[in-house]
C-alpha cells in the first residue's frame, strides 16, 4: 500500500515532519511510506564460514526467504550436502530471525535422476542451478554436456516440477563477453525450452533486451527471470568512470544503456514474468581490489532501497510489491509471505564498508545517500 496524498483512497494515515519554509515559517512536509508484503530474494549468495556469518543478517533483515546459490567450494551437488549447508545458515542467523533459506543443487554432468527425486522429497531443495563450466565464481565444476549427459536429469526435473535456474552465458573464449547472454539464448536456452516445454526455467540476473524479449516470448508460468539492482541502475560505463571500479564488476557483466532501459521497462510494466533476485555476492575487499579481482556486487543491505528507487523513477511504485513479493512465490508455487515491511521516503547514507575480523566488505553504492529506508 502506498501512503501519499496522490492516492488518498489507499491511505490509512500520513506522517508529517516540520521543516523551515520561506521566511522562517514552519511548513508541513509529507513523508511517503510504502507498506508492502515482505519480499523474498530469489537469487542469493550467502557463502560459508566467516563470510556467511558476516552477511546473512543483512538478507534476513529485509527478506522472508532466499534461494541460496550452491557454488561453494566444494559445490552443493547433493541433497545431503544441501541439508548440511541449510543447517549452517540457520545456525548463523540472528536469534530472532524467521528467515528461511531455500536450497538449490549444483548441476553437473554426473548428477543423477535419483538425486532429483531425493531433492524433491527433502522439502528443502527448491531448484537446480545450471552453471556453464567457467561462467562465473566457482563454476569450474559446471555443465559441459547439457543435451547429452544432463538430459535424463532435466526430464526428471519436469516430472518433479523442479525449476532449472540458469546462469545464461556461453563461455567460449571467441565470444565477446558482452554478447554471451544473447548467444546462450540462441544456442542453449531456446532449444532447451523447445525440447522440454514443461520444464520450469528461471533465467537468472538478465542483462539484455534479448533476454527480456526471450522471456516475454515464452509460455507464462514456465519461463521467468530474476533481475538485480545493479542491472536496473548501472550500465557498462559504471565499470570505468573515474577509473576502474572493481566493486561494480559482476557476471553477467553490465551492458549498454539501451539494455538497462529495456530491463527497467519490463520490470516496471507489471509483468508477472520478472521478480526480485539480488545476486548479492559478497567478497572481502582485498579479493575485489587486486590484479585479478572477483566478480560480484554486495547489495543485500541496499537492495530494497534501490528497487524502490527504480520503480519510483519509472512512476510505477504501485507495481513494486508484485515484483518484490508476489511474482517469485507464485512462479515457484509457494505461498506469499504474510508479514509486512515498511519503506519510508527519508534520506540515509550507505556505509562506506562493513568491517569484520577477516577484512572489509564494500556494499553497492558505498558512501552514497539513498532515499528509501526499509524497516520491519
Tab-separated table of C-alpha atoms in Angstrom:
chain	number	residue	atom	x	y	z
A	1	UNK	CA	0.000	0.000	0.000
A	2	UNK	CA	1.251	3.478	-0.881
A	3	UNK	CA	0.646	6.199	1.681
A	4	UNK	CA	0.698	9.547	-0.099
A	5	UNK	CA	-1.512	12.493	-0.950
A	6	UNK	CA	-1.536	11.231	-4.544
A	7	UNK	CA	-3.533	8.139	-3.514
A	8	UNK	CA	-5.946	9.308	-0.778
A	9	UNK	CA	-8.190	6.253	-1.027
A	10	UNK	CA	-5.282	3.966	-0.085
A	11	UNK	CA	-4.106	5.973	2.915
A	12	UNK	CA	-4.507	4.806	6.470
A	13	UNK	CA	-2.550	7.741	7.856
A	14	UNK	CA	0.040	10.285	6.863
A	15	UNK	CA	3.203	11.154	8.738
A	16	UNK	CA	4.491	14.711	8.722
A	17	UNK	CA	7.737	16.302	9.825
A	18	UNK	CA	8.013	20.060	10.286
A	19	UNK	CA	10.692	21.986	8.426
A	20	UNK	CA	11.585	25.646	7.943
A	21	UNK	CA	9.895	27.183	4.914
A	22	UNK	CA	10.303	30.604	3.294
A	23	UNK	CA	10.736	33.489	5.762
A	24	UNK	CA	11.234	31.053	8.623
A	25	UNK	CA	7.664	29.753	8.588
A	26	UNK	CA	7.016	26.179	9.719
A	27	UNK	CA	5.760	24.002	6.888
A	28	UNK	CA	4.359	20.510	6.798
A	29	UNK	CA	6.425	18.075	4.736
A	30	UNK	CA	4.840	14.809	3.662
A	31	UNK	CA	6.784	11.643	4.308
A	32	UNK	CA	5.773	8.977	1.857
A	33	UNK	CA	5.607	5.421	3.170
A	34	UNK	CA	5.225	2.129	1.375
A	35	UNK	CA	3.847	-0.845	3.270
A	36	UNK	CA	4.428	-3.998	1.238
A	37	UNK	CA	4.321	-7.740	1.798
A	38	UNK	CA	7.745	-8.883	2.971
A	39	UNK	CA	9.834	-9.690	-0.108
A	40	UNK	CA	11.893	-12.763	-0.896
A	41	UNK	CA	15.266	-12.884	-2.617
A	42	UNK	CA	15.147	-15.440	-5.429
A	43	UNK	CA	18.890	-15.334	-6.172
A	44	UNK	CA	21.257	-15.005	-3.226
A	45	UNK	CA	24.874	-15.869	-2.426
A	46	UNK	CA	25.492	-16.386	1.294
A	47	UNK	CA	28.885	-18.115	1.014
A	48	UNK	CA	30.023	-20.177	4.024
A	49	UNK	CA	32.251	-19.971	7.104
A	50	UNK	CA	33.132	-16.492	8.401
A	51	UNK	CA	31.682	-14.810	5.329
A	52	UNK	CA	28.297	-16.483	5.852
A	53	UNK	CA	28.210	-15.385	9.480
A	54	UNK	CA	29.112	-11.839	8.438
A	55	UNK	CA	26.477	-11.278	5.750
A	56	UNK	CA	23.442	-13.453	6.447
A	57	UNK	CA	21.840	-10.956	8.843
A	58	UNK	CA	21.675	-8.297	6.097
A	59	UNK	CA	19.495	-10.521	3.915
A	60	UNK	CA	17.478	-11.840	6.851
A	61	UNK	CA	16.609	-8.292	7.910
A	62	UNK	CA	14.707	-7.435	4.731
A	63	UNK	CA	13.703	-10.752	3.151
A	64	UNK	CA	11.499	-13.615	4.293
A	65	UNK	CA	13.112	-16.309	2.162
A	66	UNK	CA	16.083	-16.638	-0.131
A	67	UNK	CA	17.012	-19.023	-2.940
A	68	UNK	CA	20.580	-19.813	-1.895
A	69	UNK	CA	23.130	-20.424	-4.632
A	70	UNK	CA	25.154	-23.663	-4.408
A	71	UNK	CA	28.513	-22.539	-5.871
A	72	UNK	CA	30.644	-23.158	-2.787
A	73	UNK	CA	33.966	-24.998	-2.664
A	74	UNK	CA	33.144	-27.851	-2.958
A	75	UNK	CA	29.781	-27.152	-4.624
A	76	UNK	CA	26.451	-28.302	-3.200
A	77	UNK	CA	25.746	-31.187	-5.570
A	78	UNK	CA	23.663	-33.491	-3.352
A	79	UNK	CA	20.582	-33.214	-1.201
A	80	UNK	CA	22.607	-34.362	1.803
A	81	UNK	CA	25.103	-31.525	1.396
A	82	UNK	CA	22.247	-29.042	0.849
A	83	UNK	CA	20.737	-30.085	4.191
A	84	UNK	CA	24.090	-29.601	5.945
A	85	UNK	CA	24.516	-26.168	4.324
A	86	UNK	CA	20.979	-25.186	5.322
A	87	UNK	CA	21.715	-26.050	8.950
A	88	UNK	CA	24.840	-23.871	8.824
A	89	UNK	CA	22.787	-20.953	7.520
A	90	UNK	CA	20.117	-21.372	10.200
A	91	UNK	CA	22.821	-21.519	12.882
A	92	UNK	CA	24.356	-18.259	11.607
A	93	UNK	CA	21.055	-16.332	11.673
A	94	UNK	CA	20.288	-13.810	14.434
A	95	UNK	CA	18.300	-15.494	17.247
A	96	UNK	CA	15.028	-13.683	16.484
A	97	UNK	CA	15.177	-14.165	12.701
A	98	UNK	CA	12.482	-16.088	10.824
A	99	UNK	CA	14.401	-16.067	7.522
A	100	UNK	CA	14.015	-19.314	5.567
A	101	UNK	CA	16.806	-20.490	3.241
A	102	UNK	CA	15.526	-22.285	0.146
A	103	UNK	CA	18.292	-24.593	-1.025
A	104	UNK	CA	19.486	-25.455	-4.523
A	105	UNK	CA	21.658	-28.129	-6.096
A	106	UNK	CA	24.603	-27.501	-8.402
A	107	UNK	CA	24.009	-29.351	-11.673
A	108	UNK	CA	26.942	-31.330	-13.068
A	109	UNK	CA	27.371	-33.831	-15.879
A	110	UNK	CA	27.256	-36.581	-13.247
A	111	UNK	CA	24.065	-35.505	-11.423
A	112	UNK	CA	21.594	-38.394	-11.347
A	113	UNK	CA	17.834	-38.545	-11.774
A	114	UNK	CA	17.598	-40.246	-8.374
A	115	UNK	CA	19.214	-37.165	-6.816
A	116	UNK	CA	16.418	-35.010	-8.222
A	117	UNK	CA	13.855	-37.331	-6.636
A	118	UNK	CA	15.666	-37.087	-3.301
A	119	UNK	CA	15.802	-33.305	-3.609
A	120	UNK	CA	12.054	-33.047	-4.132
A	121	UNK	CA	11.283	-35.405	-1.262
A	122	UNK	CA	13.571	-33.479	1.098
A	123	UNK	CA	11.298	-30.444	1.253
A	124	UNK	CA	14.326	-28.151	1.475
A	125	UNK	CA	15.600	-28.082	-2.129
A	126	UNK	CA	13.658	-25.809	-4.482
A	127	UNK	CA	15.757	-25.605	-7.628
A	128	UNK	CA	18.743	-26.913	-9.567
A	129	UNK	CA	21.326	-24.416	-10.783
A	130	UNK	CA	22.877	-24.611	-14.228
A	131	UNK	CA	26.326	-23.054	-14.400
A	132	UNK	CA	28.054	-23.467	-17.753
A	133	UNK	CA	31.582	-24.537	-16.804
A	134	UNK	CA	33.728	-21.457	-16.200
A	135	UNK	CA	30.913	-18.893	-16.428
A	136	UNK	CA	31.335	-17.248	-13.012
A	137	UNK	CA	32.668	-17.623	-9.455
A	138	UNK	CA	33.268	-21.291	-8.516
A	139	UNK	CA	31.697	-22.612	-11.726
A	140	UNK	CA	34.608	-24.795	-12.807
A	141	UNK	CA	32.559	-27.911	-11.963
A	142	UNK	CA	29.635	-26.755	-14.110
A	143	UNK	CA	27.862	-28.407	-17.014
A	144	UNK	CA	29.649	-29.314	-20.244
A	145	UNK	CA	27.091	-31.678	-21.831
A	146	UNK	CA	23.603	-30.296	-21.177
A	147	UNK	CA	21.761	-32.067	-24.009
A	148	UNK	CA	23.621	-35.349	-23.509
A	149	UNK	CA	24.572	-36.441	-20.003
A	150	UNK	CA	22.176	-33.991	-18.315
A	151	UNK	CA	19.093	-34.701	-20.411
A	152	UNK	CA	17.691	-37.541	-18.219
A	153	UNK	CA	18.083	-35.270	-15.185
A	154	UNK	CA	16.218	-32.445	-16.914
A	155	UNK	CA	13.433	-34.846	-17.864
A	156	UNK	CA	13.172	-35.945	-14.240
A	157	UNK	CA	13.007	-32.297	-13.175
A	158	UNK	CA	9.925	-31.923	-15.387
A	159	UNK	CA	8.335	-34.882	-13.603
A	160	UNK	CA	9.225	-33.481	-10.178
A	161	UNK	CA	8.220	-29.897	-11.078
A	162	UNK	CA	11.728	-28.794	-10.057
A	163	UNK	CA	12.834	-25.471	-11.599
A	164	UNK	CA	16.093	-25.122	-13.506
A	165	UNK	CA	17.883	-21.907	-12.524
A	166	UNK	CA	20.102	-20.786	-15.369
A	167	UNK	CA	23.234	-18.670	-15.487
A	168	UNK	CA	22.654	-17.690	-19.093
A	169	UNK	CA	26.053	-17.182	-20.676
A	170	UNK	CA	28.214	-19.194	-23.040
A	171	UNK	CA	31.852	-19.482	-22.062
A	172	UNK	CA	33.521	-19.816	-25.466
A	173	UNK	CA	36.645	-17.680	-25.477
A	174	UNK	CA	35.922	-16.410	-29.004
A	175	UNK	CA	32.541	-14.928	-27.979
A	176	UNK	CA	32.689	-11.299	-26.850
A	177	UNK	CA	31.849	-11.051	-23.149
A	178	UNK	CA	29.083	-8.530	-23.907
A	179	UNK	CA	27.404	-10.970	-26.315
A	180	UNK	CA	27.491	-14.128	-24.219
A	181	UNK	CA	23.929	-13.864	-22.912
A	182	UNK	CA	22.424	-13.414	-26.376
A	183	UNK	CA	24.449	-16.299	-27.792
A	184	UNK	CA	23.416	-18.520	-24.865
A	185	UNK	CA	19.756	-17.838	-25.594
A	186	UNK	CA	20.171	-18.759	-29.252
A	187	UNK	CA	22.401	-21.797	-28.739
A	188	UNK	CA	21.117	-23.263	-25.485
A	189	UNK	CA	18.051	-21.753	-23.854
A	190	UNK	CA	15.679	-21.538	-26.814
A	191	UNK	CA	16.477	-25.114	-27.944
A	192	UNK	CA	16.087	-26.303	-24.342
A	193	UNK	CA	12.641	-24.775	-23.860
A	194	UNK	CA	11.551	-26.157	-27.235
A	195	UNK	CA	12.769	-29.655	-26.342
A	196	UNK	CA	11.300	-29.586	-22.815
A	197	UNK	CA	8.393	-27.096	-22.927
A	198	UNK	CA	7.125	-28.118	-19.479
A	199	UNK	CA	10.437	-27.565	-17.723
A	200	UNK	CA	10.193	-24.583	-15.384
A	201	UNK	CA	13.148	-22.284	-16.093
A	202	UNK	CA	14.369	-19.173	-14.309
A	203	UNK	CA	16.787	-17.132	-16.379
A	204	UNK	CA	18.844	-15.587	-13.617
A	205	UNK	CA	20.052	-11.964	-13.465
A	206	UNK	CA	19.005	-10.988	-17.005
A	207	UNK	CA	21.110	-8.206	-18.519
A	208	UNK	CA	19.939	-7.615	-22.095
A	209	UNK	CA	16.907	-6.675	-24.153
A	210	UNK	CA	17.455	-10.025	-25.869
A	211	UNK	CA	16.777	-11.813	-22.579
A	212	UNK	CA	13.712	-9.667	-21.921
A	213	UNK	CA	12.291	-10.486	-25.357
A	214	UNK	CA	13.021	-14.187	-24.916
A	215	UNK	CA	11.319	-14.396	-21.522
A	216	UNK	CA	8.314	-12.470	-22.803
A	217	UNK	CA	8.043	-14.812	-25.802
A	218	UNK	CA	7.811	-17.963	-23.670
A	219	UNK	CA	4.761	-19.583	-22.134
A	220	UNK	CA	3.863	-17.733	-18.939
A	221	UNK	CA	4.361	-19.829	-15.837
A	222	UNK	CA	7.184	-21.889	-17.336
A	223	UNK	CA	9.920	-19.335	-18.038
A	224	UNK	CA	10.655	-16.355	-15.805
A	225	UNK	CA	13.612	-14.157	-14.878
A	226	UNK	CA	15.231	-12.614	-11.833
A	227	UNK	CA	16.530	-9.050	-12.024
A	228	UNK	CA	19.241	-7.432	-9.892
A	229	UNK	CA	19.545	-3.841	-8.643
A	230	UNK	CA	22.834	-3.406	-10.483
A	231	UNK	CA	21.410	-4.324	-13.876
A	232	UNK	CA	18.500	-1.933	-13.307
A	233	UNK	CA	20.665	1.017	-12.241
A	234	UNK	CA	24.118	0.645	-13.799
A	235	UNK	CA	25.430	0.273	-17.328
A	236	UNK	CA	28.889	-0.704	-18.525
A	237	UNK	CA	30.167	2.867	-18.197
A	238	UNK	CA	29.912	2.316	-14.430
A	239	UNK	CA	32.889	-0.040	-14.658
A	240	UNK	CA	35.238	2.681	-15.868
A	241	UNK	CA	34.013	6.138	-14.817
A	242	UNK	CA	36.697	7.866	-12.746
A	243	UNK	CA	39.000	4.874	-13.188
A	244	UNK	CA	38.456	1.135	-12.950
A	245	UNK	CA	35.611	0.381	-10.492
A	246	UNK	CA	36.089	-3.182	-9.182
A	247	UNK	CA	33.048	-3.024	-6.900
A	248	UNK	CA	30.820	-2.595	-9.978
A	249	UNK	CA	32.257	-5.721	-11.607
A	250	UNK	CA	29.849	-8.639	-11.725
A	251	UNK	CA	28.942	-11.526	-14.017
A	252	UNK	CA	26.990	-11.357	-16.193
A	253	UNK	CA	28.804	-8.105	-16.862
A	254	UNK	CA	26.972	-4.769	-17.049
A	255	UNK	CA	25.718	-3.946	-20.534
A	256	UNK	CA	24.879	-0.901	-22.692
A	257	UNK	CA	22.380	1.736	-21.550
A	258	UNK	CA	19.833	0.535	-24.123
A	259	UNK	CA	19.785	-2.870	-22.437
A	260	UNK	CA	19.393	-1.339	-18.976
A	261	UNK	CA	16.431	0.704	-20.171
A	262	UNK	CA	14.789	-2.369	-21.685
A	263	UNK	CA	15.077	-4.248	-18.384
A	264	UNK	CA	13.638	-1.309	-16.419
A	265	UNK	CA	10.693	-1.110	-18.821
A	266	UNK	CA	9.990	-4.829	-18.490
A	267	UNK	CA	10.252	-4.925	-14.714
A	268	UNK	CA	8.129	-1.834	-14.089
A	269	UNK	CA	5.453	-2.871	-16.586
A	270	UNK	CA	3.726	-5.133	-14.083
A	271	UNK	CA	4.668	-8.334	-15.927
A	272	UNK	CA	4.449	-11.466	-13.782
A	273	UNK	CA	7.451	-12.963	-15.599
A	274	UNK	CA	10.053	-10.906	-13.694
A	275	UNK	CA	10.847	-10.929	-9.984
A	276	UNK	CA	13.411	-9.866	-7.427
A	277	UNK	CA	16.744	-11.654	-7.311
A	278	UNK	CA	19.580	-9.567	-5.921
A	279	UNK	CA	22.515	-11.819	-6.879
A	280	UNK	CA	24.096	-10.288	-3.773
A	281	UNK	CA	27.617	-11.705	-3.887
A	282	UNK	CA	29.983	-10.729	-1.059
A	283	UNK	CA	33.753	-10.784	-1.436
A	284	UNK	CA	36.330	-9.482	1.001
A	285	UNK	CA	37.704	-6.141	-0.191
A	286	UNK	CA	41.187	-7.454	-0.956
A	287	UNK	CA	39.688	-10.033	-3.339
A	288	UNK	CA	37.959	-7.255	-5.287
A	289	UNK	CA	40.765	-4.687	-5.288
A	290	UNK	CA	43.577	-6.802	-6.713
A	291	UNK	CA	45.177	-7.617	-10.089
A	292	UNK	CA	42.569	-10.331	-10.797
A	293	UNK	CA	39.506	-9.215	-8.856
A	294	UNK	CA	36.459	-11.398	-8.176
A	295	UNK	CA	33.123	-10.838	-9.887
A	296	UNK	CA	30.214	-9.962	-7.614
A	297	UNK	CA	28.403	-6.967	-6.133
A	298	UNK	CA	27.334	-6.965	-2.489
A	299	UNK	CA	23.909	-5.337	-2.455
A	300	UNK	CA	21.940	-7.090	0.322
A	301	UNK	CA	21.917	-4.055	2.664
A	302	UNK	CA	20.687	-1.655	-0.050
A	303	UNK	CA	18.688	-3.790	-2.483
A	304	UNK	CA	15.175	-2.844	-1.361
A	305	UNK	CA	16.076	0.844	-1.308
A	306	UNK	CA	17.427	0.576	-4.860
A	307	UNK	CA	14.453	-1.343	-6.234
A	308	UNK	CA	12.152	1.335	-4.767
A	309	UNK	CA	14.281	3.995	-6.459
A	310	UNK	CA	13.887	2.286	-9.839
A	311	UNK	CA	10.116	1.938	-9.534
A	312	UNK	CA	9.679	5.492	-8.246
A	313	UNK	CA	11.691	6.957	-11.119
A	314	UNK	CA	9.573	4.938	-13.551
A	315	UNK	CA	6.336	6.185	-11.958
A	316	UNK	CA	5.451	2.612	-11.043
A	317	UNK	CA	5.545	2.375	-7.238
A	318	UNK	CA	2.138	0.699	-7.380
A	319	UNK	CA	3.818	-2.253	-9.146
A	320	UNK	CA	6.754	-2.626	-6.748
A	321	UNK	CA	5.051	-5.085	-4.387
A	322	UNK	CA	4.204	-7.589	-7.118
A	323	UNK	CA	7.822	-7.597	-8.324
A	324	UNK	CA	9.346	-7.917	-4.846
A	325	UNK	CA	6.795	-10.099	-3.084
A	326	UNK	CA	4.266	-11.851	-5.351
A	327	UNK	CA	5.738	-12.913	-8.703
A	328	UNK	CA	8.518	-15.050	-7.209
A	329	UNK	CA	6.482	-17.254	-4.860
A	330	UNK	CA	3.708	-17.521	-7.455
A	331	UNK	CA	6.168	-18.900	-10.024
A	332	UNK	CA	7.698	-21.345	-7.537
A	333	UNK	CA	4.276	-22.455	-6.317
A	334	UNK	CA	4.906	-21.273	-2.769
A	335	UNK	CA	2.661	-19.197	-0.504
A	336	UNK	CA	3.213	-15.468	-0.366
A	337	UNK	CA	4.587	-14.076	2.878
A	338	UNK	CA	2.030	-12.688	5.316
A	339	UNK	CA	4.198	-10.220	7.229
A	340	UNK	CA	4.858	-6.663	6.059
A	341	UNK	CA	7.850	-4.382	5.645
A	342	UNK	CA	7.809	-0.598	5.504
A	343	UNK	CA	9.831	1.686	3.269
A	344	UNK	CA	9.932	5.337	4.284
A	345	UNK	CA	10.983	8.146	1.956
A	346	UNK	CA	13.782	9.517	4.110
A	347	UNK	CA	17.437	10.017	3.163
A	348	UNK	CA	20.028	7.662	4.638
A	349	UNK	CA	23.706	7.128	3.939
A	350	UNK	CA	25.080	3.756	2.871
A	351	UNK	CA	28.095	2.722	4.992
A	352	UNK	CA	31.467	3.017	3.288
A	353	UNK	CA	32.190	-0.568	4.306
A	354	UNK	CA	31.308	-3.369	6.710
A	355	UNK	CA	34.278	-4.430	8.799
A	356	UNK	CA	34.851	-7.925	10.164
A	357	UNK	CA	37.742	-9.836	11.683
A	358	UNK	CA	38.733	-11.211	8.268
A	359	UNK	CA	38.536	-7.838	6.462
A	360	UNK	CA	36.073	-5.412	4.900
A	361	UNK	CA	33.139	-5.867	2.528
A	362	UNK	CA	32.178	-2.911	0.338
A	363	UNK	CA	28.434	-2.588	-0.366
A	364	UNK	CA	26.876	-1.343	-3.561
A	365	UNK	CA	26.584	2.476	-3.606
A	366	UNK	CA	29.005	2.711	-0.656
A	367	UNK	CA	29.011	6.165	0.923
A	368	UNK	CA	26.103	7.417	-1.183
A	369	UNK	CA	22.760	8.741	0.046
A	370	UNK	CA	19.629	6.746	-0.792
A	371	UNK	CA	16.054	7.958	-0.428
A	372	UNK	CA	14.090	4.879	0.700
A	373	UNK	CA	14.739	3.381	4.135
A	374	UNK	CA	13.368	-0.126	4.858
A	375	UNK	CA	12.197	-1.126	8.318
A	376	UNK	CA	10.261	-4.104	9.658
